[in-house]
PDB file of C-alpha atoms in Angstrom:
ATOM      1  CA  MET M 174     -86.813-185.743 -45.027  1.00 42.00           C
ATOM      2  CA  THR M 175     -88.029-188.644 -42.795  1.00 47.00           C
ATOM      3  CA  ALA M 176     -89.275-189.291 -40.002  1.00 54.00           C
ATOM      4  CA  THR M 177     -86.475-188.396 -37.670  1.00 66.00           C
ATOM      5  CA  LYS M 178     -85.801-186.280 -34.881  1.00 77.00           C
ATOM      6  CA  LEU M 179     -84.884-182.766 -36.416  1.00 87.00           C
ATOM      7  CA  ASP M 180     -83.904-180.097 -35.541  1.00 86.00           C
ATOM      8  CA  THR M 181     -86.273-176.791 -35.693  1.00 90.00           C
ATOM      9  CA  TRP M 182     -90.222-176.834 -35.556  1.00 91.00           C
ATOM     10  CA  GLU M 183     -89.718-175.229 -38.989  1.00 94.00           C
ATOM     11  CA  GLU M 184     -88.485-178.936 -40.315  1.00 94.00           C
ATOM     12  CA  ALA M 185     -91.323-180.629 -38.422  1.00 92.00           C
ATOM     13  CA  VAL M 186     -94.049-178.618 -40.650  1.00 94.00           C
ATOM     14  CA  GLN M 187     -91.848-179.328 -43.498  1.00 95.00           C
ATOM     15  CA  TRP M 188     -91.816-182.747 -42.918  1.00 93.00           C
ATOM     16  CA  LEU M 189     -96.093-183.416 -41.696  1.00 93.00           C
ATOM     17  CA  ARG M 190     -96.501-181.440 -45.350  1.00 95.00           C
ATOM     18  CA  GLN M 191     -94.805-183.715 -47.211  1.00 94.00           C
ATOM     19  CA  GLN M 192     -96.694-187.065 -46.124  1.00 94.00           C
ATOM     20  CA  PRO M 193     -99.577-187.430 -48.147  1.00 95.00           C
ATOM     21  CA  ASP M 194    -101.603-189.317 -45.069  1.00 95.00           C
ATOM     22  CA  GLN M 195    -101.453-186.586 -43.360  1.00 94.00           C
ATOM     23  CA  GLN M 196    -102.720-183.779 -45.458  1.00 96.00           C
ATOM     24  CA  ARG M 197    -106.248-183.283 -43.436  1.00 96.00           C
ATOM     25  CA  LEU M 198    -104.166-182.400 -40.698  1.00 95.00           C
ATOM     26  CA  VAL M 199    -101.708-179.982 -42.413  1.00 97.00           C
ATOM     27  CA  PHE M 200    -105.208-178.102 -43.599  1.00 97.00           C
ATOM     28  CA  ASP M 201    -106.772-178.333 -40.201  1.00 97.00           C
ATOM     29  CA  ALA M 202    -103.842-176.825 -38.620  1.00 96.00           C
ATOM     30  CA  TYR M 203    -103.771-174.147 -40.908  1.00 98.00           C
ATOM     31  CA  TYR M 204    -100.225-175.089 -41.802  1.00 97.00           C
ATOM     32  CA  ASP M 205    -100.978-175.171 -45.674  1.00 97.00           C
ATOM     33  CA  ASP M 206    -100.151-172.327 -48.468  1.00 97.00           C
ATOM     34  CA  PRO M 207    -101.340-169.796 -49.971  1.00 97.00           C
ATOM     35  CA  ILE M 208    -100.737-168.552 -46.453  1.00 98.00           C
ATOM     36  CA  LEU M 209    -103.430-165.976 -47.185  1.00 98.00           C
ATOM     37  CA  GLU M 210    -106.077-168.321 -47.776  1.00 98.00           C
ATOM     38  CA  ALA M 211    -105.117-170.502 -44.834  1.00 98.00           C
ATOM     39  CA  ALA M 212    -105.606-167.400 -42.280  1.00 98.00           C
ATOM     40  CA  GLU M 213    -109.056-166.161 -44.194  1.00 98.00           C
ATOM     41  CA  ARG M 214    -110.226-169.832 -43.204  1.00 98.00           C
ATOM     42  CA  TYR M 215    -109.895-169.506 -39.890  1.00 98.00           C
ATOM     43  CA  TRP M 216    -111.094-165.963 -39.859  1.00 98.00           C
ATOM     44  CA  ARG M 217    -114.591-168.008 -41.028  1.00 98.00           C
ATOM     45  CA  SER M 218    -114.096-170.357 -38.612  1.00 98.00           C
ATOM     46  CA  GLY M 219    -116.394-171.570 -36.300  1.00 97.00           C
ATOM     47  CA  GLU M 220    -114.041-171.529 -34.060  1.00 98.00           C
ATOM     48  CA  TRP M 221    -112.830-167.745 -34.379  1.00 98.00           C
ATOM     49  CA  SER M 222    -116.686-167.290 -34.804  1.00 98.00           C
ATOM     50  CA  ALA M 223    -117.226-168.502 -31.343  1.00 98.00           C
ATOM     51  CA  ILE M 224    -113.978-166.406 -30.010  1.00 98.00           C
ATOM     52  CA  ARG M 225    -114.915-163.325 -31.098  1.00 98.00           C
ATOM     53  CA  GLU M 226    -118.176-163.841 -29.123  1.00 97.00           C
ATOM     54  CA  PHE M 227    -115.399-162.736 -26.153  1.00 98.00           C
ATOM     55  CA  LEU M 228    -113.567-160.017 -27.805  1.00 98.00           C
ATOM     56  CA  PRO M 229    -113.991-156.312 -26.250  1.00 95.00           C
ATOM     57  CA  GLN M 230    -117.545-155.010 -28.217  1.00 91.00           C
ATOM     58  CA  ALA M 231    -115.129-152.142 -29.013  1.00 92.00           C
ATOM     59  CA  PRO M 232    -111.518-152.797 -31.056  1.00 94.00           C
ATOM     60  CA  GLY M 233    -108.220-151.724 -29.423  1.00 97.00           C
ATOM     61  CA  THR M 234    -105.100-153.086 -29.559  1.00 98.00           C
ATOM     62  CA  ALA M 235    -104.040-156.810 -29.067  1.00 98.00           C
ATOM     63  CA  VAL M 236    -101.224-158.699 -28.966  1.00 98.00           C
ATOM     64  CA  ASP M 237    -101.077-162.649 -30.075  1.00 98.00           C
ATOM     65  CA  ILE M 238     -99.046-164.577 -27.326  1.00 98.00           C
ATOM     66  CA  GLY M 239     -96.967-166.892 -29.874  1.00 96.00           C
ATOM     67  CA  ALA M 240     -98.550-166.205 -32.894  1.00 97.00           C
ATOM     68  CA  GLY M 241     -96.974-168.753 -35.365  1.00 96.00           C
ATOM     69  CA  ARG M 242     -98.170-168.063 -38.736  1.00 97.00           C
ATOM     70  CA  GLY M 243     -99.901-165.045 -37.668  1.00 98.00           C
ATOM     71  CA  ILE M 244    -103.876-166.789 -38.237  1.00 98.00           C
ATOM     72  CA  ALA M 245    -105.034-165.650 -35.018  1.00 98.00           C
ATOM     73  CA  SER M 246    -102.860-162.014 -35.515  1.00 98.00           C
ATOM     74  CA  TYR M 247    -104.694-162.064 -38.878  1.00 98.00           C
ATOM     75  CA  ALA M 248    -108.243-162.662 -37.500  1.00 98.00           C
ATOM     76  CA  LEU M 249    -108.027-160.109 -35.160  1.00 98.00           C
ATOM     77  CA  ALA M 250    -106.917-157.670 -37.334  1.00 98.00           C
ATOM     78  CA  LYS M 251    -109.484-158.116 -39.368  1.00 98.00           C
ATOM     79  CA  GLU M 252    -111.473-157.617 -36.680  1.00 98.00           C
ATOM     80  CA  GLY M 253    -110.577-153.962 -36.087  1.00 97.00           C
ATOM     81  CA  PHE M 254    -107.438-154.704 -33.888  1.00 98.00           C
ATOM     82  CA  GLU M 255    -104.332-152.804 -33.366  1.00 98.00           C
ATOM     83  CA  VAL M 256    -102.222-156.097 -33.459  1.00 98.00           C
ATOM     84  CA  THR M 257     -98.866-156.810 -32.363  1.00 98.00           C
ATOM     85  CA  ALA M 258     -97.181-160.310 -33.064  1.00 98.00           C
ATOM     86  CA  LEU M 259     -95.454-162.005 -30.226  1.00 97.00           C
ATOM     87  CA  GLU M 260     -93.514-164.854 -32.256  1.00 96.00           C
ATOM     88  CA  PRO M 261     -89.731-165.894 -31.397  1.00 93.00           C
ATOM     89  CA  ASP M 262     -89.130-168.375 -34.013  1.00 94.00           C
ATOM     90  CA  ALA M 263     -87.909-165.943 -37.321  1.00 95.00           C
ATOM     91  CA  SER M 264     -89.374-168.927 -39.889  1.00 96.00           C
ATOM     92  CA  ASP M 265     -90.511-167.935 -43.002  1.00 96.00           C
ATOM     93  CA  LEU M 266     -93.113-171.004 -42.627  1.00 96.00           C
ATOM     94  CA  VAL M 267     -94.034-171.118 -39.285  1.00 96.00           C
ATOM     95  CA  GLY M 268     -92.887-167.939 -37.565  1.00 97.00           C
ATOM     96  CA  ALA M 269     -92.097-163.732 -37.635  1.00 97.00           C
ATOM     97  CA  GLY M 270     -91.096-164.702 -41.543  1.00 97.00           C
ATOM     98  CA  ALA M 271     -94.797-165.754 -42.344  1.00 98.00           C
ATOM     99  CA  ILE M 272     -96.351-163.199 -40.519  1.00 98.00           C
ATOM    100  CA  ARG M 273     -94.667-160.554 -42.706  1.00 97.00           C
ATOM    101  CA  GLU M 274     -95.737-162.131 -45.705  1.00 97.00           C
ATOM    102  CA  LEU M 275     -99.133-162.782 -44.576  1.00 98.00           C
ATOM    103  CA  SER M 276     -99.549-159.135 -43.098  1.00 98.00           C
ATOM    104  CA  ASN M 277     -98.316-157.686 -46.980  1.00 97.00           C
ATOM    105  CA  GLU M 278    -100.341-159.843 -48.622  1.00 97.00           C
ATOM    106  CA  ALA M 279    -103.568-159.031 -46.620  1.00 97.00           C
ATOM    107  CA  HIS M 280    -102.141-155.073 -46.368  1.00 97.00           C
ATOM    108  CA  LEU M 281    -102.950-155.366 -42.520  1.00 97.00           C
ATOM    109  CA  SER M 282    -100.876-154.067 -40.263  1.00 95.00           C
ATOM    110  CA  ILE M 283     -99.460-156.382 -37.678  1.00 98.00           C
ATOM    111  CA  SER M 284     -96.500-155.331 -35.994  1.00 97.00           C
ATOM    112  CA  ILE M 285     -94.022-158.298 -34.406  1.00 97.00           C
ATOM    113  CA  ALA M 286     -91.504-158.515 -31.710  1.00 96.00           C
ATOM    114  CA  GLU M 287     -89.789-161.925 -31.867  1.00 93.00           C
ATOM    115  CA  GLU M 288     -89.290-162.435 -28.214  1.00 88.00           C
ATOM    116  CA  PHE M 289     -90.550-165.362 -26.188  1.00 85.00           C
ATOM    117  CA  SER M 290     -93.683-165.327 -23.559  1.00 81.00           C
ATOM    118  CA  GLU M 291     -92.009-165.163 -20.169  1.00 81.00           C
ATOM    119  CA  LYS M 292     -90.465-161.959 -20.210  1.00 84.00           C
ATOM    120  CA  LEU M 293     -92.685-159.695 -22.970  1.00 93.00           C
ATOM    121  CA  PRO M 294     -90.982-156.509 -24.337  1.00 94.00           C
ATOM    122  CA  PHE M 295     -93.930-154.103 -23.112  1.00 97.00           C
ATOM    123  CA  PRO M 296     -94.786-151.731 -20.986  1.00 97.00           C
ATOM    124  CA  GLU M 297     -97.460-152.370 -18.496  1.00 97.00           C
ATOM    125  CA  HIS M 298    -101.210-151.904 -19.617  1.00 98.00           C
ATOM    126  CA  ALA M 299    -100.261-151.781 -23.118  1.00 98.00           C
ATOM    127  CA  PHE M 300    -102.932-153.694 -24.264  1.00 98.00           C
ATOM    128  CA  ASP M 301    -106.749-154.258 -24.428  1.00 98.00           C
ATOM    129  CA  VAL M 302    -106.709-158.050 -25.486  1.00 98.00           C
ATOM    130  CA  VAL M 303    -104.159-160.241 -24.967  1.00 98.00           C
ATOM    131  CA  PHE M 304    -104.834-163.358 -26.740  1.00 98.00           C
ATOM    132  CA  ALA M 305    -102.651-167.119 -27.038  1.00 98.00           C
ATOM    133  CA  ARG M 306    -103.791-169.924 -28.901  1.00 98.00           C
ATOM    134  CA  ALA M 307    -102.375-173.454 -27.840  1.00 96.00           C
ATOM    135  CA  VAL M 308     -99.276-171.113 -26.198  1.00 96.00           C
ATOM    136  CA  LEU M 309    -100.162-172.037 -21.757  1.00 97.00           C
ATOM    137  CA  HIS M 310     -98.594-175.620 -22.685  1.00 97.00           C
ATOM    138  CA  HIS M 311     -96.015-174.479 -23.890  1.00 93.00           C
ATOM    139  CA  THR M 312     -94.138-172.169 -21.942  1.00 94.00           C
ATOM    140  CA  SER M 313     -91.372-173.101 -19.918  1.00 91.00           C
ATOM    141  CA  ASP M 314     -92.721-171.174 -16.183  1.00 95.00           C
ATOM    142  CA  LEU M 315     -96.844-170.994 -16.517  1.00 96.00           C
ATOM    143  CA  SER M 316     -97.252-168.676 -13.541  1.00 96.00           C
ATOM    144  CA  ALA M 317     -94.236-166.172 -14.618  1.00 95.00           C
ATOM    145  CA  ALA M 318     -96.117-166.188 -18.243  1.00 95.00           C
ATOM    146  CA  CYS M 319     -99.302-165.599 -16.542  1.00 97.00           C
ATOM    147  CA  ARG M 320     -98.120-162.633 -14.524  1.00 97.00           C
ATOM    148  CA  GLU M 321     -96.329-160.680 -17.656  1.00 97.00           C
ATOM    149  CA  PHE M 322     -99.942-161.466 -19.906  1.00 98.00           C
ATOM    150  CA  TYR M 323    -101.247-159.353 -16.672  1.00 98.00           C
ATOM    151  CA  ARG M 324     -98.681-156.995 -16.159  1.00 98.00           C
ATOM    152  CA  VAL M 325     -99.238-155.465 -19.869  1.00 98.00           C
ATOM    153  CA  LEU M 326    -103.386-155.982 -19.953  1.00 98.00           C
ATOM    154  CA  LYS M 327    -104.673-153.013 -19.702  1.00 98.00           C
ATOM    155  CA  PRO M 328    -107.522-152.835 -16.481  1.00 98.00           C
ATOM    156  CA  GLY M 329    -110.564-154.123 -17.303  1.00 97.00           C
ATOM    157  CA  GLY M 330    -108.870-156.266 -20.893  1.00 98.00           C
ATOM    158  CA  ARG M 331    -109.466-159.350 -21.589  1.00 98.00           C
ATOM    159  CA  PHE M 332    -107.461-162.320 -22.125  1.00 98.00           C
ATOM    160  CA  ILE M 333    -108.356-165.416 -23.837  1.00 98.00           C
ATOM    161  CA  ALA M 334    -106.121-168.458 -23.902  1.00 98.00           C
ATOM    162  CA  VAL M 335    -107.455-171.324 -25.917  1.00 98.00           C
ATOM    163  CA  ARG M 336    -106.870-174.800 -27.524  1.00 98.00           C
ATOM    164  CA  GLU M 337    -104.607-175.774 -24.365  1.00 98.00           C
ATOM    165  CA  HIS M 338    -103.494-179.424 -23.406  1.00 98.00           C
ATOM    166  CA  VAL M 339    -104.856-180.929 -20.263  1.00 98.00           C
ATOM    167  CA  ILE M 340    -103.908-183.972 -18.390  1.00 98.00           C
ATOM    168  CA  SER M 341    -105.165-185.774 -15.331  1.00 97.00           C
ATOM    169  CA  SER M 342    -102.523-186.682 -13.964  1.00 96.00           C
ATOM    170  CA  GLU M 343     -98.499-186.217 -14.483  1.00 95.00           C
ATOM    171  CA  ARG M 344     -98.639-189.950 -15.496  1.00 96.00           C
ATOM    172  CA  ASP M 345    -100.376-189.020 -18.469  1.00 97.00           C
ATOM    173  CA  LEU M 346     -97.796-186.889 -20.220  1.00 96.00           C
ATOM    174  CA  PRO M 347     -95.848-189.423 -21.850  1.00 95.00           C
ATOM    175  CA  THR M 348     -99.640-190.832 -23.101  1.00 95.00           C
ATOM    176  CA  PHE M 349     -99.825-187.214 -24.802  1.00 96.00           C
ATOM    177  CA  LEU M 350     -96.980-187.066 -25.816  1.00 95.00           C
ATOM    178  CA  ASP M 351     -96.714-190.497 -27.590  1.00 94.00           C
ATOM    179  CA  ARG M 352     -99.590-189.770 -29.279  1.00 91.00           C
ATOM    180  CA  HIS M 353     -98.773-186.457 -30.886  1.00 90.00           C
ATOM    181  CA  PRO M 354     -98.351-185.925 -34.816  1.00 86.00           C
ATOM    182  CA  LEU M 355     -95.100-184.053 -33.803  1.00 86.00           C
ATOM    183  CA  HIS M 356     -93.988-184.239 -30.803  1.00 87.00           C
ATOM    184  CA  LYS M 357     -91.481-186.950 -32.028  1.00 84.00           C
ATOM    185  CA  LEU M 358     -89.971-185.471 -34.779  1.00 86.00           C
ATOM    186  CA  TYR M 359     -89.096-182.268 -32.723  1.00 86.00           C
ATOM    187  CA  GLY M 360     -89.879-182.521 -28.862  1.00 86.00           C
ATOM    188  CA  GLY M 361     -92.197-179.077 -27.248  1.00 85.00           C
ATOM    189  CA  GLU M 362     -95.096-180.484 -26.464  1.00 92.00           C
ATOM    190  CA  ASN M 363     -96.471-180.255 -23.428  1.00 95.00           C
ATOM    191  CA  ALA M 364     -99.706-180.872 -21.128  1.00 97.00           C
ATOM    192  CA  PHE M 365    -100.416-179.494 -17.456  1.00 98.00           C
ATOM    193  CA  LEU M 366    -103.008-180.170 -14.580  1.00 98.00           C
ATOM    194  CA  LEU M 367    -106.059-178.152 -15.282  1.00 98.00           C
ATOM    195  CA  ASN M 368    -105.476-176.838 -11.953  1.00 98.00           C
ATOM    196  CA  ASP M 369    -101.726-175.651 -12.773  1.00 98.00           C
ATOM    197  CA  TYR M 370    -103.914-173.573 -15.779  1.00 98.00           C
ATOM    198  CA  ARG M 371    -106.772-172.203 -13.538  1.00 98.00           C
ATOM    199  CA  ASN M 372    -104.335-171.442 -10.675  1.00 98.00           C
ATOM    200  CA  SER M 373    -101.652-170.247 -12.590  1.00 98.00           C
ATOM    201  CA  ILE M 374    -103.994-167.279 -14.155  1.00 98.00           C
ATOM    202  CA  VAL M 375    -105.535-166.713 -10.898  1.00 98.00           C
ATOM    203  CA  SER M 376    -102.459-166.055  -8.739  1.00 98.00           C
ATOM    204  CA  ALA M 377    -101.531-163.882 -11.288  1.00 98.00           C
ATOM    205  CA  GLY M 378    -104.410-161.592 -10.209  1.00 98.00           C
ATOM    206  CA  PHE M 379    -107.106-162.586 -13.258  1.00 98.00           C
ATOM    207  CA  LYS M 380    -111.079-163.034 -12.563  1.00 98.00           C
ATOM    208  CA  MET M 381    -111.924-165.962 -14.451  1.00 98.00           C
ATOM    209  CA  ASP M 382    -114.635-165.456 -16.008  1.00 98.00           C
ATOM    210  CA  ARG M 383    -115.321-168.767 -18.219  1.00 97.00           C
ATOM    211  CA  LEU M 384    -113.467-171.971 -18.516  1.00 97.00           C
ATOM    212  CA  LEU M 385    -114.625-173.664 -21.894  1.00 97.00           C
ATOM    213  CA  THR M 386    -114.389-178.125 -21.484  1.00 97.00           C
ATOM    214  CA  PRO M 387    -113.324-179.910 -24.082  1.00 97.00           C
ATOM    215  CA  PHE M 388    -116.970-180.693 -25.487  1.00 96.00           C
ATOM    216  CA  GLU M 389    -118.648-177.115 -24.610  1.00 94.00           C
ATOM    217  CA  SER M 390    -117.367-175.398 -27.246  1.00 96.00           C
ATOM    218  CA  GLU M 391    -116.181-175.136 -31.123  1.00 97.00           C
ATOM    219  CA  ILE M 392    -113.074-173.278 -29.499  1.00 98.00           C
ATOM    220  CA  ASN M 393    -111.865-176.526 -28.436  1.00 98.00           C
ATOM    221  CA  PHE M 394    -113.636-179.620 -30.643  1.00 97.00           C
ATOM    222  CA  ALA M 395    -112.607-177.725 -34.060  1.00 97.00           C
ATOM    223  CA  PRO M 396    -111.968-179.257 -36.974  1.00 96.00           C
ATOM    224  CA  TYR M 397    -115.641-180.404 -35.890  1.00 95.00           C
ATOM    225  CA  THR M 398    -118.638-178.915 -36.436  1.00 95.00           C
ATOM    226  CA  PRO M 399    -120.975-179.401 -33.383  1.00 94.00           C
ATOM    227  CA  GLU M 400    -122.852-181.624 -35.845  1.00 93.00           C
ATOM    228  CA  GLU M 401    -120.068-183.740 -36.964  1.00 94.00           C
ATOM    229  CA  LEU M 402    -119.718-183.811 -33.139  1.00 94.00           C
ATOM    230  CA  LYS M 403    -122.709-184.467 -32.138  1.00 91.00           C
ATOM    231  CA  ALA M 404    -122.547-187.347 -35.007  1.00 90.00           C
ATOM    232  CA  GLU M 405    -119.391-188.786 -33.837  1.00 91.00           C
ATOM    233  CA  ILE M 406    -120.700-189.279 -30.199  1.00 89.00           C
ATOM    234  CA  GLY M 407    -123.701-190.636 -31.662  1.00 86.00           C
ATOM    235  CA  ALA M 408    -121.833-193.517 -33.386  1.00 88.00           C
ATOM    236  CA  ARG M 409    -119.717-194.288 -30.712  1.00 86.00           C
ATOM    237  CA  ILE M 410    -122.308-194.819 -28.074  1.00 84.00           C
ATOM    238  CA  ALA M 411    -123.986-196.825 -31.050  1.00 84.00           C
ATOM    239  CA  VAL M 412    -121.291-199.193 -30.759  1.00 86.00           C
ATOM    240  CA  ARG M 413    -122.146-199.819 -27.362  1.00 84.00           C
ATOM    241  CA  LEU M 414    -125.415-199.361 -26.565  1.00 80.00           C
ATOM    242  CA  PRO M 415    -126.839-199.939 -29.895  1.00 83.00           C
ATOM    243  CA  LEU M 416    -130.717-200.507 -28.377  1.00 81.00           C
ATOM    244  CA  ILE M 417    -130.417-197.007 -27.431  1.00 81.00           C
ATOM    245  CA  ALA M 418    -128.666-195.015 -30.692  1.00 76.00           C
ATOM    246  CA  LYS M 419    -131.516-193.682 -32.269  1.00 84.00           C
ATOM    247  CA  ALA M 420    -132.989-192.142 -29.547  1.00 88.00           C
ATOM    248  CA  THR M 421    -129.275-190.955 -27.984  1.00 84.00           C
ATOM    249  CA  GLN M 422    -129.212-189.289 -31.744  1.00 84.00           C
ATOM    250  CA  VAL M 423    -132.186-187.392 -31.367  1.00 89.00           C
ATOM    251  CA  LEU M 424    -131.347-186.241 -27.266  1.00 90.00           C
ATOM    252  CA  LEU M 425    -128.195-184.536 -28.518  1.00 90.00           C
ATOM    253  CA  ASN M 426    -129.435-182.651 -30.979  1.00 90.00           C
ATOM    254  CA  ILE M 427    -131.480-180.983 -28.268  1.00 92.00           C
ATOM    255  CA  ARG M 428    -129.793-177.839 -27.573  1.00 90.00           C
ATOM    256  CA  ALA M 429    -130.738-178.297 -23.669  1.00 93.00           C
ATOM    257  CA  VAL M 430    -129.683-181.356 -23.412  1.00 92.00           C
ATOM    258  CA  TRP M 431    -126.697-180.682 -25.578  1.00 91.00           C
ATOM    259  CA  ALA M 432    -125.757-178.217 -23.119  1.00 90.00           C
ATOM    260  CA  ILE M 433    -126.136-180.282 -19.959  1.00 92.00           C
ATOM    261  CA  PHE M 434    -124.039-183.297 -21.538  1.00 90.00           C
ATOM    262  CA  SER M 435    -121.386-180.892 -23.465  1.00 91.00           C
ATOM    263  CA  ARG M 436    -120.282-179.946 -19.332  1.00 90.00           C
ATOM    264  CA  ALA M 437    -121.621-182.917 -18.109  1.00 91.00           C
ATOM    265  CA  ALA M 438    -119.086-184.729 -20.074  1.00 91.00           C
ATOM    266  CA  ALA M 439    -115.683-183.155 -18.606  1.00 92.00           C
ATOM    267  CA  ASN M 440    -116.598-185.204 -15.384  1.00 92.00           C
ATOM    268  CA  PHE M 441    -115.893-188.501 -17.145  1.00 91.00           C
ATOM    269  CA  ASP M 442    -113.149-187.076 -19.768  1.00 93.00           C
ATOM    270  CA  HIS M 443    -109.772-188.060 -18.882  1.00 94.00           C
ATOM    271  CA  ARG M 444    -108.450-187.861 -22.506  1.00 95.00           C
ATOM    272  CA  PRO M 445    -104.942-187.032 -22.299  1.00 96.00           C
ATOM    273  CA  GLY M 446    -104.142-183.865 -24.066  1.00 97.00           C
ATOM    274  CA  ARG M 447    -107.907-183.161 -24.393  1.00 97.00           C
ATOM    275  CA  LEU M 448    -108.471-179.252 -24.772  1.00 98.00           C
ATOM    276  CA  TYR M 449    -109.673-176.763 -22.703  1.00 98.00           C
ATOM    277  CA  SER M 450    -109.947-172.597 -22.869  1.00 98.00           C
ATOM    278  CA  PHE M 451    -109.530-169.813 -20.658  1.00 98.00           C
ATOM    279  CA  VAL M 452    -111.312-166.545 -20.563  1.00 98.00           C
ATOM    280  CA  ALA M 453    -110.361-163.951 -18.025  1.00 98.00           C
ATOM    281  CA  THR M 454    -110.466-160.338 -16.502  1.00 98.00           C
ATOM    282  CA  ARG M 455    -107.882-158.277 -15.855  1.00 98.00           C
ATOM    283  CA  PRO M 456    -110.128-155.994 -12.562  1.00 98.00           C
ATOM    284  CA  LEU M 457    -110.579-152.676 -13.190  1.00 94.00           C
TER     285      LEU M 457
END
């Protein structure tokens, strides 16, 4: 298979898995097999550990929107939630077929609904958690999708949308798409302005609890660990300002300094497609 325009997301991921120079990306994106090992690795990852802090103390019902291969569905089920995976793609590699395989191999009960997020096939107040990983930027109508998430969430329930691509202006979108490793093969990628996400979530009725900036949480900067990210930032500063390189690295490893830096960085970080996450609640 060559790097030409492909017909399906499954074909794009298959192409990626065949490229010797892309194996790190395949691993980091959890596209590797066996699928059970990939899902277990995600559940044990720093990203999921950070997400776990925002889950309700008592497990209940959860829907995993745009579940893909089911790695987040697996993680939610491992936490004790009764999970429904919403995934319109039937693919055995990147869709509902993969989730069924994972559910069977892990002996975890995961219900599957092969539908899109803009009109959910669930009654009102069906779930304690609506979870979406890298999903909102794929929606054809962001506001309509958020209204549906609100509708199916119980009062007091938690909406968690993680790893959403953000651009600073519409002019940045072509740059982001050109750099994306799979968009040129299949398409389907997108990014919104930060206010588009925020306004769609709040106007649907949610109370915004946390807006996590790109360097603020491992949810966004995984697969880097905090230590790897600090080292990378320190190395980049050293190239530009070698005289303060050592002092900078020491300062970045001070918790209070890092907390200030990671939040302040959002003011000058304009990388097209940088990742943000959102945690919101449906008021009682």
